[in-house]
Structure formats: structure tokens, C-alpha cells
């Protein structure tokens, strides 16, 4: 399948942290959840896609084009939403629209006005007086009003209440109705991703641990509760991570490799993330 | 078309969609030639992944219940309903066979089995 975004072998070394051979690709028409704990490398990766940091190695292609050689052209078509709103405090959403007109060639004022209304954003209130949810929606309105084909959201839903988060999920689902688009959505709130993501890419300490269709992950893994003896009797290759407690153990397992005698509960994306990062490995 | 899914069910979501659309075709609620929502619309409405809805449609297409026309969409195929019904009966027969085998092992009589089946069928168990 053609990819709207492809990273191959991306490396970037900092003191005490490095992105290590980061590779994944996002097919057209899909939403990818980019998960990992704070400091795992999500924002650094997104900055590298936007060429905001200099990479040491690797290649990044957006819409099949090199992200550095054709940077300007690509950026016209990328909508970015960071966890904080990078707009001056003393202007109003109305002014933001006027400002963006001179930033983006394809700025669509009518669309912007329509999004302000749809998101119930007050056009004449100062940015500094907007709530966090409103600021996030304003950033999304800007991202959607210049005909962006690829949306990059970096922790855009963190710190928002469930109602606003839900609205944002609807906006993303609407955006993706056009198959020539794509969304990379970084978050540590895995419940949001569980609902709408097509793919889940999991980064830990600068390394990609997995990047797979969400359905496949949820089908592949399960959680079992058992005794230490029962755990020891399981096929070792089936056990991904274990959490021991005083009275037994809890383990993330590959369902297929477990016999029918055990009850295997569904594993959530969060379970998978926690067991892989925090569970003991055999 | 009606479709509702449960995230807590142990049945995979794509299977839930497959069985619901299938039963609506068999019941005649979805008629031959009728257009189905696109995989994207269905994914948006149910708030699930397009990969899931695509898999469900692919499965139904493989079973001959749907057909997709490039650039136009997905439609209910001219299914051979009697063949479909036969296939379902065969599946049910298989399941019942298992129950009967088990019953014989434990010496449960046909009368008891029949009573049990009646209870279960009526949802009284």
C-alpha cells in the first residue's frame, strides 16, 4: 500500500537520549496512533518529520517526497497541532485567520470561519482568554483550513476533558473520509486510540517496539490470570510480559499459543503498553 | 442497514458486522442490489477502524453476499438464498451433533435434550 508518511532508519543522538533506527509507515486514508510514555521520543520524531531538528541518519518521505528537499511544498499540506498553542496571546481567532492568509498559499478563509462556528469558538475573544479545549480546537481549525492532507497531532488531546476529546475524535474521523489523507496522532491516552486508530505504533526509549494494525494487536494479545505453577507450564514463547503479585501472576500472552484451558481476557492497548514496558520478560 | 457493535464482546468486531449484515440479507431486510454504506462511512459512524470495516466487507464478498463495483460502492449480491440457508442448517447440525455426542456420553435422554433445547430456544434457561 502507498504511504502518505514513511520513516526509514531515522536516527538522532542527544546527550542521554537518542532516536534509534525509527521506521514506520502510514498508509493513505488511515489514522495512526503514536504511543509511548513521556520522553519516549514521540515529539522528537514529529519534529524530525517537520525538519525542525537535524537528523543524523535516515530518510523521511511525506506524500512520497523527501521532507528536506521539498520541505516547503510538503509543509503547505501538513497540518500540525502541538500540545500547546503557538499563537500570540493578545490576538483573536478572527485575526489568526487574517494572519494565516499570508502564511499558507491555500488558506481557505470561508472554511476557517465555518470551523470557528462548528467548534463554537468565539471569533472575537483574545487567545489568552480561551480555555485549553478551545485553544486546541482553534489549532485544529487552523490545521484544517489550509487544505492539509496530512495531520500531525502531538498530544493534542492530553489534558482535555472527555467531551472535547470526543469531539476531536469525530473531527478526525470526518477528516479521514477523504482517502487521500492521513493522520498521525501521538498520545499517551490510549483509550482515544483504541477507538479510532487504524494502526498503532509504539515507541519506547527512542526505539519502535511495534507498528501494526490495531485490530491485529488486539486479536493477537490477551491477558491471563493464573498461579505461578500454571505460568511455568505455559509455552515460554507465548508469554510477553509478567506481573507478579503476592497471590499469583498476571501475564500478557499471545492468544494463539495458549491452550483452550485458560481463560484469556481481552488486552487493551494500555495493557499491551504496560506489560511490554513494565512487565518482567522471560 | 442496522448495525451495532459491542466492544466488550469476545467476538471480534468484524465478525459482529459480518453476522449482522448476513442475517439482514437472509431476512430480506437488505435487498439484492441495495447499496451499503462505504467502509469509511461505516467506520466513522461506528467509530471503528476502516481496517475492521474493510475486513468485514471482504469477508461478506468472499461469501458471495456482497459485491463491490470499483468507483461505485458495495452492493448486496444476487445471493442464492436457498444455498445460504442450507449452509446455515449444516452449521447448526454440526453444533447439535456435538451436543448430542456429549449427551450420549453422560447418558442424557433424547427427551431431556429436547426439553433443554426448547428452554434454550425460548430463552428461558
mmCIF file of C-alpha atoms in Angstrom:
data_model
loop_
_atom_site.group_PDB
_atom_site.id
_atom_site.type_symbol
_atom_site.label_atom_id
_atom_site.label_comp_id
_atom_site.label_asym_id
_atom_site.label_seq_id
_atom_site.Cartn_x
_atom_site.Cartn_y
_atom_site.Cartn_z
ATOM 1 C CA UNK A 1 0.000 0.000 0.000
ATOM 2 C CA UNK A 2 1.191 3.546 -0.735
ATOM 3 C CA UNK A 3 2.281 5.512 2.277
ATOM 4 C CA UNK A 4 1.447 9.135 2.974
ATOM 5 C CA UNK A 5 4.262 9.156 5.522
ATOM 6 C CA UNK A 6 7.285 6.897 5.630
ATOM 7 C CA UNK A 7 10.202 6.980 8.024
ATOM 8 C CA UNK A 8 13.145 4.716 7.461
ATOM 9 C CA UNK A 9 16.100 4.314 9.754
ATOM 10 C CA UNK A 10 15.722 7.683 11.426
ATOM 11 C CA UNK A 11 18.488 8.318 13.972
ATOM 12 C CA UNK A 12 19.170 11.310 16.152
ATOM 13 C CA UNK A 13 21.577 11.336 19.045
ATOM 14 C CA UNK A 14 21.295 13.654 22.026
ATOM 15 C CA UNK A 15 23.023 13.577 25.378
ATOM 16 C CA UNK A 16 21.252 10.844 27.274
ATOM 17 C CA UNK A 17 18.596 10.169 24.643
ATOM 18 C CA UNK A 18 18.560 9.015 21.087
ATOM 19 C CA UNK A 19 16.130 8.060 18.398
ATOM 20 C CA UNK A 20 17.367 4.708 17.293
ATOM 21 C CA UNK A 21 16.551 3.495 13.814
ATOM 22 C CA UNK A 22 12.952 4.719 13.834
ATOM 23 C CA UNK A 23 10.993 3.256 10.909
ATOM 24 C CA UNK A 24 7.279 3.023 10.214
ATOM 25 C CA UNK A 25 4.864 3.956 7.514
ATOM 26 C CA UNK A 26 1.355 5.324 7.499
ATOM 27 C CA UNK A 27 -0.822 4.253 4.545
ATOM 28 C CA UNK A 28 -3.114 6.768 2.853
ATOM 29 C CA UNK A 29 -6.584 7.023 4.345
ATOM 30 C CA UNK A 30 -5.570 5.850 7.791
ATOM 31 C CA UNK A 31 -5.175 7.111 11.337
ATOM 32 C CA UNK A 32 -2.098 6.022 13.215
ATOM 33 C CA UNK A 33 -1.830 6.253 16.972
ATOM 34 C CA UNK A 34 1.703 7.008 18.037
ATOM 35 C CA UNK A 35 2.030 5.792 21.599
ATOM 36 C CA UNK A 36 4.710 5.850 24.210
ATOM 37 C CA UNK A 37 5.382 7.206 27.682
ATOM 38 C CA UNK A 38 6.541 10.777 28.259
ATOM 39 C CA UNK A 39 10.035 11.184 26.878
ATOM 40 C CA UNK A 40 9.861 8.104 24.652
ATOM 41 C CA UNK A 41 10.636 10.135 21.535
ATOM 42 C CA UNK A 42 7.209 10.934 20.086
ATOM 43 C CA UNK A 43 7.705 14.695 19.827
ATOM 44 C CA UNK A 44 11.282 14.342 18.617
ATOM 45 C CA UNK A 45 10.055 12.096 15.819
ATOM 46 C CA UNK A 46 7.340 14.571 14.856
ATOM 47 C CA UNK A 47 9.878 17.406 14.886
ATOM 48 C CA UNK A 48 12.105 15.376 12.591
ATOM 49 C CA UNK A 49 9.191 14.901 10.173
ATOM 50 C CA UNK A 50 8.765 18.681 10.105
ATOM 51 C CA UNK A 51 12.516 19.159 9.701
ATOM 52 C CA UNK A 52 12.625 21.190 12.913
ATOM 53 C CA UNK A 53 15.594 19.166 14.122
ATOM 54 C CA UNK A 54 18.539 17.961 12.138
ATOM 55 C CA UNK A 55 18.585 14.198 11.846
ATOM 56 C CA UNK A 56 21.813 12.229 11.968
ATOM 57 C CA UNK A 57 20.662 9.478 9.663
ATOM 58 C CA UNK A 58 17.695 8.047 7.868
ATOM 59 C CA UNK A 59 15.082 9.168 5.446
ATOM 60 C CA UNK A 60 11.621 10.651 5.744
ATOM 61 C CA UNK A 61 9.127 10.784 2.934
ATOM 62 C CA UNK A 62 5.859 12.685 3.022
ATOM 63 C CA UNK A 63 3.461 12.212 0.094
ATOM 64 C CA UNK A 64 6.329 10.214 -1.439
ATOM 65 C CA UNK A 65 8.636 13.252 -1.386
ATOM 66 C CA UNK A 66 11.767 13.857 0.634
ATOM 67 C CA UNK A 67 10.888 16.008 3.636
ATOM 68 C CA UNK A 68 14.008 18.181 3.362
ATOM 69 C CA UNK A 69 14.423 18.599 -0.379
ATOM 70 C CA UNK A 70 10.796 19.519 -0.854
ATOM 71 C CA UNK A 71 10.186 20.953 2.558
ATOM 72 C CA UNK A 72 8.096 23.985 1.635
ATOM 73 C CA UNK A 73 5.823 22.175 -0.716
ATOM 74 C CA UNK A 74 5.231 19.422 1.808
ATOM 75 C CA UNK A 75 4.593 21.783 4.690
ATOM 76 C CA UNK A 76 1.841 23.540 2.768
ATOM 77 C CA UNK A 77 -0.046 20.297 3.002
ATOM 78 C CA UNK A 78 0.712 19.327 6.575
ATOM 79 C CA UNK A 79 -1.493 20.466 9.418
ATOM 80 C CA UNK A 80 0.205 20.417 12.795
ATOM 81 C CA UNK A 81 -1.281 20.594 16.257
ATOM 82 C CA UNK A 82 1.095 20.639 19.196
ATOM 83 C CA UNK A 83 0.145 20.195 22.822
ATOM 84 C CA UNK A 84 0.320 23.933 23.335
ATOM 85 C CA UNK A 85 -0.986 26.622 21.071
ATOM 86 C CA UNK A 86 1.863 28.529 19.467
ATOM 87 C CA UNK A 87 -0.064 31.697 18.766
ATOM 88 C CA UNK A 88 0.328 35.170 20.247
ATOM 89 C CA UNK A 89 -1.838 35.650 23.327
ATOM 90 C CA UNK A 90 -3.133 39.094 22.508
ATOM 91 C CA UNK A 91 -4.873 38.370 19.230
ATOM 92 C CA UNK A 92 -8.312 36.991 18.466
ATOM 93 C CA UNK A 93 -9.275 33.933 16.384
ATOM 94 C CA UNK A 94 -10.541 36.423 13.819
ATOM 95 C CA UNK A 95 -7.016 37.895 13.493
ATOM 96 C CA UNK A 96 -5.494 34.416 13.343
ATOM 97 C CA UNK A 97 -7.460 33.862 10.167
ATOM 98 C CA UNK A 98 -6.135 37.051 8.595
ATOM 99 C CA UNK A 99 -2.607 36.186 9.635
ATOM 100 C CA UNK A 100 -2.686 32.666 8.210
ATOM 101 C CA UNK A 101 -3.823 34.019 4.868
ATOM 102 C CA UNK A 102 -0.315 35.321 4.325
ATOM 103 C CA UNK A 103 1.319 32.143 5.681
ATOM 104 C CA UNK A 104 -0.411 29.470 3.605
ATOM 105 C CA UNK A 105 -0.936 29.755 -0.123
ATOM 106 C CA UNK A 106 -4.021 27.586 0.061
ATOM 107 C CA UNK A 107 -5.600 29.274 3.066
ATOM 108 C CA UNK A 108 -9.381 28.999 2.877
ATOM 109 C CA UNK A 109 -10.986 31.832 4.861
ATOM 110 C CA UNK A 110 -14.519 30.571 4.351
ATOM 111 C CA UNK A 111 -13.578 27.152 5.660
ATOM 112 C CA UNK A 112 -11.867 28.698 8.681
ATOM 113 C CA UNK A 113 -14.960 30.750 9.521
ATOM 114 C CA UNK A 114 -17.039 27.636 9.154
ATOM 115 C CA UNK A 115 -14.788 25.676 11.546
ATOM 116 C CA UNK A 116 -14.897 28.503 14.096
ATOM 117 C CA UNK A 117 -18.670 28.224 14.048
ATOM 118 C CA UNK A 118 -18.681 24.425 14.076
ATOM 119 C CA UNK A 119 -16.277 24.280 17.027
ATOM 120 C CA UNK A 120 -18.183 27.069 18.768
ATOM 121 C CA UNK A 121 -15.103 29.250 19.052
ATOM 122 C CA UNK A 122 -15.646 32.915 19.867
ATOM 123 C CA UNK A 123 -14.040 34.821 16.996
ATOM 124 C CA UNK A 124 -13.579 37.994 18.991
ATOM 125 C CA UNK A 125 -12.191 36.754 22.280
ATOM 126 C CA UNK A 126 -8.464 37.081 22.939
ATOM 127 C CA UNK A 127 -6.459 33.876 22.602
ATOM 128 C CA UNK A 128 -5.231 34.197 26.190
ATOM 129 C CA UNK A 129 -8.820 34.079 27.447
ATOM 130 C CA UNK A 130 -9.684 30.839 25.680
ATOM 131 C CA UNK A 131 -9.911 27.590 27.647
ATOM 132 C CA UNK A 132 -7.436 24.825 26.890
ATOM 133 C CA UNK A 133 -10.058 22.901 24.958
ATOM 134 C CA UNK A 134 -10.870 25.970 22.874
ATOM 135 C CA UNK A 135 -7.191 26.605 22.146
ATOM 136 C CA UNK A 136 -6.785 23.053 20.944
ATOM 137 C CA UNK A 137 -9.838 23.345 18.726
ATOM 138 C CA UNK A 138 -8.506 26.641 17.383
ATOM 139 C CA UNK A 139 -5.230 24.945 16.473
ATOM 140 C CA UNK A 140 -7.175 22.174 14.754
ATOM 141 C CA UNK A 141 -9.309 24.715 12.881
ATOM 142 C CA UNK A 142 -6.115 26.342 11.580
ATOM 143 C CA UNK A 143 -4.641 22.956 10.651
ATOM 144 C CA UNK A 144 -7.771 22.030 8.715
ATOM 145 C CA UNK A 145 -8.217 25.331 6.892
ATOM 146 C CA UNK A 146 -5.249 25.272 4.559
ATOM 147 C CA UNK A 147 -6.161 22.132 2.690
ATOM 148 C CA UNK A 148 -3.796 19.913 4.691
ATOM 149 C CA UNK A 149 -3.660 16.296 3.603
ATOM 150 C CA UNK A 150 -1.578 15.029 6.492
ATOM 151 C CA UNK A 151 -2.404 15.921 10.082
ATOM 152 C CA UNK A 152 0.219 15.577 12.781
ATOM 153 C CA UNK A 153 -1.179 15.832 16.284
ATOM 154 C CA UNK A 154 1.254 15.832 19.143
ATOM 155 C CA UNK A 155 -0.530 15.146 22.424
ATOM 156 C CA UNK A 156 -3.395 17.239 21.134
ATOM 157 C CA UNK A 157 -5.977 15.600 23.366
ATOM 158 C CA UNK A 158 -3.932 15.437 26.565
ATOM 159 C CA UNK A 159 -5.352 17.494 29.379
ATOM 160 C CA UNK A 160 -8.714 17.887 27.687
ATOM 161 C CA UNK A 161 -11.986 16.778 29.156
ATOM 162 C CA UNK A 162 -13.710 13.678 27.726
ATOM 163 C CA UNK A 163 -16.306 15.722 25.874
ATOM 164 C CA UNK A 164 -13.821 17.838 23.937
ATOM 165 C CA UNK A 165 -11.629 14.768 23.299
ATOM 166 C CA UNK A 166 -14.641 13.034 21.877
ATOM 167 C CA UNK A 167 -15.397 15.991 19.606
ATOM 168 C CA UNK A 168 -11.827 15.894 18.337
ATOM 169 C CA UNK A 169 -12.117 12.200 17.534
ATOM 170 C CA UNK A 170 -15.206 12.982 15.477
ATOM 171 C CA UNK A 171 -13.307 15.706 13.640
ATOM 172 C CA UNK A 172 -10.520 13.262 12.800
ATOM 173 C CA UNK A 173 -12.946 10.607 11.611
ATOM 174 C CA UNK A 174 -14.585 13.188 9.386
ATOM 175 C CA UNK A 175 -11.201 14.338 8.044
ATOM 176 C CA UNK A 176 -10.236 10.817 7.076
ATOM 177 C CA UNK A 177 -13.360 10.289 4.980
ATOM 178 C CA UNK A 178 -11.171 11.511 2.134
ATOM 179 C CA UNK A 179 -8.859 8.634 1.281
ATOM 180 C CA UNK A 180 -6.020 10.854 0.122
ATOM 181 C CA UNK A 181 -5.424 11.993 3.682
ATOM 182 C CA UNK A 182 -3.745 10.632 6.773
ATOM 183 C CA UNK A 183 -3.407 11.326 10.486
ATOM 184 C CA UNK A 184 -0.532 10.675 12.854
ATOM 185 C CA UNK A 185 -1.820 11.136 16.352
ATOM 186 C CA UNK A 186 0.575 10.952 19.257
ATOM 187 C CA UNK A 187 -0.916 10.383 22.661
ATOM 188 C CA UNK A 188 -0.469 8.633 25.913
ATOM 189 C CA UNK A 189 -4.212 8.458 26.384
ATOM 190 C CA UNK A 190 -4.607 5.076 24.810
ATOM 191 C CA UNK A 191 -8.385 4.946 25.133
ATOM 192 C CA UNK A 192 -8.751 7.534 22.382
ATOM 193 C CA UNK A 193 -6.575 5.488 20.091
ATOM 194 C CA UNK A 194 -8.376 2.322 20.973
ATOM 195 C CA UNK A 195 -11.491 3.812 19.463
ATOM 196 C CA UNK A 196 -10.367 5.283 16.197
ATOM 197 C CA UNK A 197 -6.823 4.308 15.235
ATOM 198 C CA UNK A 198 -6.244 2.010 12.285
ATOM 199 C CA UNK A 199 -2.599 1.491 13.171
ATOM 200 C CA UNK A 200 -0.721 1.669 16.434
ATOM 201 C CA UNK A 201 2.968 2.489 16.560
ATOM 202 C CA UNK A 202 4.607 2.068 19.881
ATOM 203 C CA UNK A 203 7.829 3.871 20.756
ATOM 204 C CA UNK A 204 9.884 3.225 23.881
ATOM 205 C CA UNK A 205 13.227 4.822 24.758
ATOM 206 C CA UNK A 206 13.677 6.053 21.205
ATOM 207 C CA UNK A 207 13.020 2.681 19.600
ATOM 208 C CA UNK A 208 9.946 1.469 17.746
ATOM 209 C CA UNK A 209 8.730 -1.630 19.569
ATOM 210 C CA UNK A 210 5.847 -2.347 17.257
ATOM 211 C CA UNK A 211 3.873 -0.789 14.432
ATOM 212 C CA UNK A 212 0.844 -2.816 13.435
ATOM 213 C CA UNK A 213 -2.853 -2.608 12.585
ATOM 214 C CA UNK A 214 -4.711 -2.065 15.858
ATOM 215 C CA UNK A 215 -7.131 -4.913 15.238
ATOM 216 C CA UNK A 216 -4.272 -7.292 14.782
ATOM 217 C CA UNK A 217 -2.728 -6.270 18.101
ATOM 218 C CA UNK A 218 -5.980 -6.622 19.982
ATOM 219 C CA UNK A 219 -6.544 -10.002 18.423
ATOM 220 C CA UNK A 220 -3.023 -11.208 18.981
ATOM 221 C CA UNK A 221 -2.631 -10.429 22.660
ATOM 222 C CA UNK A 222 -4.625 -11.293 25.742
ATOM 223 C CA UNK A 223 -4.214 -11.201 29.495
ATOM 224 C CA UNK A 224 -4.377 -14.240 31.743
ATOM 225 C CA UNK A 225 -4.553 -14.521 35.494
ATOM 226 C CA UNK A 226 -3.031 -17.675 36.919
ATOM 227 C CA UNK A 227 -0.798 -19.196 39.560
ATOM 228 C CA UNK A 228 2.982 -19.281 39.378
ATOM 229 C CA UNK A 229 2.878 -23.004 38.619
ATOM 230 C CA UNK A 230 0.415 -22.524 35.772
ATOM 231 C CA UNK A 231 2.609 -19.774 34.354
ATOM 232 C CA UNK A 232 5.668 -22.023 34.453
ATOM 233 C CA UNK A 233 3.744 -24.643 32.485
ATOM 234 C CA UNK A 234 2.944 -22.250 29.648
ATOM 235 C CA UNK A 235 4.811 -22.163 26.373
ATOM 236 C CA UNK A 236 7.606 -19.653 27.085
ATOM 237 C CA UNK A 237 7.340 -18.030 23.671
ATOM 238 C CA UNK A 238 3.676 -17.240 24.332
ATOM 239 C CA UNK A 239 4.396 -15.047 27.347
ATOM 240 C CA UNK A 240 5.211 -11.441 26.504
ATOM 241 C CA UNK A 241 5.300 -9.847 29.931
ATOM 242 C CA UNK A 242 4.506 -10.838 33.503
ATOM 243 C CA UNK A 243 3.357 -9.008 36.595
ATOM 244 C CA UNK A 244 3.712 -10.952 39.812
ATOM 245 C CA UNK A 245 1.737 -10.209 42.909
ATOM 246 C CA UNK A 246 1.545 -11.914 46.272
ATOM 247 C CA UNK A 247 -1.176 -14.316 45.312
ATOM 248 C CA UNK A 248 -0.493 -15.122 41.690
ATOM 249 C CA UNK A 249 0.557 -13.711 38.393
ATOM 250 C CA UNK A 250 -0.905 -11.755 35.553
ATOM 251 C CA UNK A 251 0.622 -12.133 32.119
ATOM 252 C CA UNK A 252 0.303 -10.718 28.646
ATOM 253 C CA UNK A 253 0.268 -13.630 26.240
ATOM 254 C CA UNK A 254 -0.068 -14.386 22.572
ATOM 255 C CA UNK A 255 -3.523 -15.930 22.453
ATOM 256 C CA UNK A 256 -2.812 -18.392 19.676
ATOM 257 C CA UNK A 257 -0.063 -20.093 21.625
ATOM 258 C CA UNK A 258 -2.224 -20.690 24.694
ATOM 259 C CA UNK A 259 -4.342 -23.799 25.032
ATOM 260 C CA UNK A 260 -8.081 -23.510 25.442
ATOM 261 C CA UNK A 261 -7.899 -24.474 29.112
ATOM 262 C CA UNK A 262 -7.017 -20.935 30.173
ATOM 263 C CA UNK A 263 -9.395 -18.021 30.206
ATOM 264 C CA UNK A 264 -7.754 -15.255 28.233
ATOM 265 C CA UNK A 265 -9.160 -11.779 28.790
ATOM 266 C CA UNK A 266 -9.006 -9.050 26.198
ATOM 267 C CA UNK A 267 -5.923 -6.891 26.361
ATOM 268 C CA UNK A 268 -6.285 -3.162 25.830
ATOM 269 C CA UNK A 269 -3.648 -1.046 24.092
ATOM 270 C CA UNK A 270 -2.764 0.179 27.566
ATOM 271 C CA UNK A 271 -2.273 -3.380 28.846
ATOM 272 C CA UNK A 272 -0.019 -4.134 25.918
ATOM 273 C CA UNK A 273 1.989 -0.968 26.514
ATOM 274 C CA UNK A 274 2.314 -1.549 30.264
ATOM 275 C CA UNK A 275 3.268 -5.197 30.036
ATOM 276 C CA UNK A 276 5.859 -4.585 27.359
ATOM 277 C CA UNK A 277 7.452 -1.682 29.207
ATOM 278 C CA UNK A 278 6.962 -2.600 32.865
ATOM 279 C CA UNK A 279 6.344 -6.316 32.917
ATOM 280 C CA UNK A 280 9.193 -8.703 33.527
ATOM 281 C CA UNK A 281 10.270 -10.593 30.472
ATOM 282 C CA UNK A 282 11.234 -14.183 30.410
ATOM 283 C CA UNK B 1 -28.981 -1.251 7.285
ATOM 284 C CA UNK B 2 -28.790 -1.719 11.030
ATOM 285 C CA UNK B 3 -25.524 -2.358 12.756
ATOM 286 C CA UNK B 4 -24.456 -2.101 16.357
ATOM 287 C CA UNK B 5 -21.320 -3.434 17.865
ATOM 288 C CA UNK B 6 -20.134 -4.311 21.324
ATOM 289 C CA UNK B 7 -16.580 -3.607 22.386
ATOM 290 C CA UNK B 8 -16.880 -5.857 25.398
ATOM 291 C CA UNK B 9 -17.941 -8.922 23.436
ATOM 292 C CA UNK B 10 -15.339 -11.601 22.911
ATOM 293 C CA UNK B 11 -16.434 -11.871 19.297
ATOM 294 C CA UNK B 12 -14.162 -9.779 17.078
ATOM 295 C CA UNK B 13 -15.836 -6.619 15.785
ATOM 296 C CA UNK B 14 -15.510 -7.575 12.132
ATOM 297 C CA UNK B 15 -17.337 -10.838 12.856
ATOM 298 C CA UNK B 16 -20.115 -8.941 14.608
ATOM 299 C CA UNK B 17 -20.584 -6.827 11.492
ATOM 300 C CA UNK B 18 -20.453 -9.854 9.204
ATOM 301 C CA UNK B 19 -23.104 -11.747 11.144
ATOM 302 C CA UNK B 20 -25.417 -8.744 11.418
ATOM 303 C CA UNK B 21 -25.297 -7.886 7.736
ATOM 304 C CA UNK B 22 -25.632 -11.550 6.848
ATOM 305 C CA UNK B 23 -28.748 -12.033 8.911
ATOM 306 C CA UNK B 24 -30.304 -8.900 7.429
ATOM 307 C CA UNK B 25 -29.672 -10.205 3.934
ATOM 308 C CA UNK B 26 -31.162 -13.574 4.795
ATOM 309 C CA UNK B 27 -34.165 -11.957 6.448
ATOM 310 C CA UNK B 28 -34.657 -9.885 3.316
ATOM 311 C CA UNK B 29 -34.185 -6.581 5.140
ATOM 312 C CA UNK B 30 -31.297 -5.835 2.833
ATOM 313 C CA UNK B 31 -32.407 -6.486 -0.705
ATOM 314 C CA UNK B 32 -30.465 -7.576 -3.723
ATOM 315 C CA UNK B 33 -28.760 -4.639 -5.411
ATOM 316 C CA UNK B 34 -29.124 -2.383 -2.400
ATOM 317 C CA UNK B 35 -26.129 -0.124 -1.770
ATOM 318 C CA UNK B 36 -24.263 -0.454 1.505
ATOM 319 C CA UNK B 37 -22.521 2.444 3.234
ATOM 320 C CA UNK B 38 -18.874 2.840 2.266
ATOM 321 C CA UNK B 39 -16.271 1.339 4.580
ATOM 322 C CA UNK B 40 -15.288 4.881 5.607
ATOM 323 C CA UNK B 41 -18.794 5.987 6.483
ATOM 324 C CA UNK B 42 -19.435 2.779 8.408
ATOM 325 C CA UNK B 43 -16.123 3.197 10.268
ATOM 326 C CA UNK B 44 -16.948 6.804 11.124
ATOM 327 C CA UNK B 45 -20.451 6.014 12.335
ATOM 328 C CA UNK B 46 -19.443 3.012 14.441
ATOM 329 C CA UNK B 47 -16.195 4.729 15.450
ATOM 330 C CA UNK B 48 -14.017 1.853 14.493
ATOM 331 C CA UNK B 49 -11.082 1.384 12.192
ATOM 332 C CA UNK B 50 -11.553 1.288 8.409
ATOM 333 C CA UNK B 51 -9.421 -1.843 8.508
ATOM 334 C CA UNK B 52 -12.159 -3.522 10.523
ATOM 335 C CA UNK B 53 -14.985 -2.482 8.220
ATOM 336 C CA UNK B 54 -12.976 -3.413 5.156
ATOM 337 C CA UNK B 55 -12.287 -6.842 6.590
ATOM 338 C CA UNK B 56 -15.994 -7.371 7.267
ATOM 339 C CA UNK B 57 -16.953 -6.376 3.709
ATOM 340 C CA UNK B 58 -14.165 -8.517 2.245
ATOM 341 C CA UNK B 59 -15.420 -11.483 4.203
ATOM 342 C CA UNK B 60 -19.017 -10.937 3.042
ATOM 343 C CA UNK B 61 -17.796 -10.562 -0.514
ATOM 344 C CA UNK B 62 -15.848 -13.805 -0.265
ATOM 345 C CA UNK B 63 -19.039 -15.499 0.936
ATOM 346 C CA UNK B 64 -20.815 -14.167 -2.127
ATOM 347 C CA UNK B 65 -23.199 -11.935 -0.185
ATOM 348 C CA UNK B 66 -21.821 -8.617 -1.316
ATOM 349 C CA UNK B 67 -20.210 -7.416 -4.467
ATOM 350 C CA UNK B 68 -18.162 -4.291 -4.872
ATOM 351 C CA UNK B 69 -18.121 -2.253 -8.027
ATOM 352 C CA UNK B 70 -14.972 -0.191 -8.474
ATOM 353 C CA UNK B 71 -15.734 3.506 -8.093
ATOM 354 C CA UNK B 72 -19.380 2.887 -7.278
ATOM 355 C CA UNK B 73 -19.523 1.099 -3.974
ATOM 356 C CA UNK B 74 -20.658 -2.109 -2.385
ATOM 357 C CA UNK B 75 -23.986 -3.786 -3.078
ATOM 358 C CA UNK B 76 -25.966 -6.758 -1.883
ATOM 359 C CA UNK B 77 -25.218 -9.547 -4.330
ATOM 360 C CA UNK B 78 -27.789 -11.691 -6.061
ATOM 361 C CA UNK B 79 -27.301 -14.344 -3.430
ATOM 362 C CA UNK B 80 -28.563 -17.830 -3.707
ATOM 363 C CA UNK B 81 -30.670 -17.721 -0.593
ATOM 364 C CA UNK B 82 -31.596 -21.388 -0.509
ATOM 365 C CA UNK B 83 -27.947 -22.301 -0.735
ATOM 366 C CA UNK B 84 -27.230 -19.954 2.122
ATOM 367 C CA UNK B 85 -29.971 -21.452 4.224
ATOM 368 C CA UNK B 86 -28.672 -24.927 3.552
ATOM 369 C CA UNK B 87 -25.218 -23.845 4.643
ATOM 370 C CA UNK B 88 -26.616 -22.448 7.882
ATOM 371 C CA UNK B 89 -28.588 -25.586 8.590
ATOM 372 C CA UNK B 90 -25.441 -27.612 8.030
ATOM 373 C CA UNK B 91 -23.576 -25.482 10.563
ATOM 374 C CA UNK B 92 -26.333 -25.828 13.125
ATOM 375 C CA UNK B 93 -26.459 -29.561 12.524
ATOM 376 C CA UNK B 94 -22.751 -29.755 13.255
ATOM 377 C CA UNK B 95 -23.161 -27.912 16.537
ATOM 378 C CA UNK B 96 -26.119 -30.057 17.551
ATOM 379 C CA UNK B 97 -24.155 -33.174 16.705
ATOM 380 C CA UNK B 98 -21.535 -32.112 19.237
ATOM 381 C CA UNK B 99 -24.198 -31.581 21.885
ATOM 382 C CA UNK B 100 -25.761 -34.965 21.162
ATOM 383 C CA UNK B 101 -22.400 -36.738 21.350
ATOM 384 C CA UNK B 102 -21.749 -35.120 24.699
ATOM 385 C CA UNK B 103 -25.230 -36.009 25.911
ATOM 386 C CA UNK B 104 -24.806 -39.666 24.979
ATOM 387 C CA UNK B 105 -21.533 -39.859 26.907
ATOM 388 C CA UNK B 106 -23.359 -38.734 30.016
ATOM 389 C CA UNK B 107 -26.489 -40.778 29.398
ATOM 390 C CA UNK B 108 -28.853 -37.880 28.853
ATOM 391 C CA UNK B 109 -32.009 -38.965 27.072
ATOM 392 C CA UNK B 110 -33.466 -37.529 23.884
ATOM 393 C CA UNK B 111 -36.487 -36.308 25.873
ATOM 394 C CA UNK B 112 -34.264 -34.401 28.280
ATOM 395 C CA UNK B 113 -32.269 -32.985 25.382
ATOM 396 C CA UNK B 114 -35.432 -31.875 23.597
ATOM 397 C CA UNK B 115 -36.730 -30.198 26.723
ATOM 398 C CA UNK B 116 -33.423 -28.435 27.223
ATOM 399 C CA UNK B 117 -33.361 -27.276 23.612
ATOM 400 C CA UNK B 118 -36.882 -25.907 23.903
ATOM 401 C CA UNK B 119 -35.925 -23.994 27.031
ATOM 402 C CA UNK B 120 -32.825 -22.535 25.467
ATOM 403 C CA UNK B 121 -34.548 -21.678 22.208
ATOM 404 C CA UNK B 122 -37.245 -19.756 24.038
ATOM 405 C CA UNK B 123 -34.616 -18.023 26.137
ATOM 406 C CA UNK B 124 -35.960 -19.439 29.413
ATOM 407 C CA UNK B 125 -32.793 -21.152 30.583
#
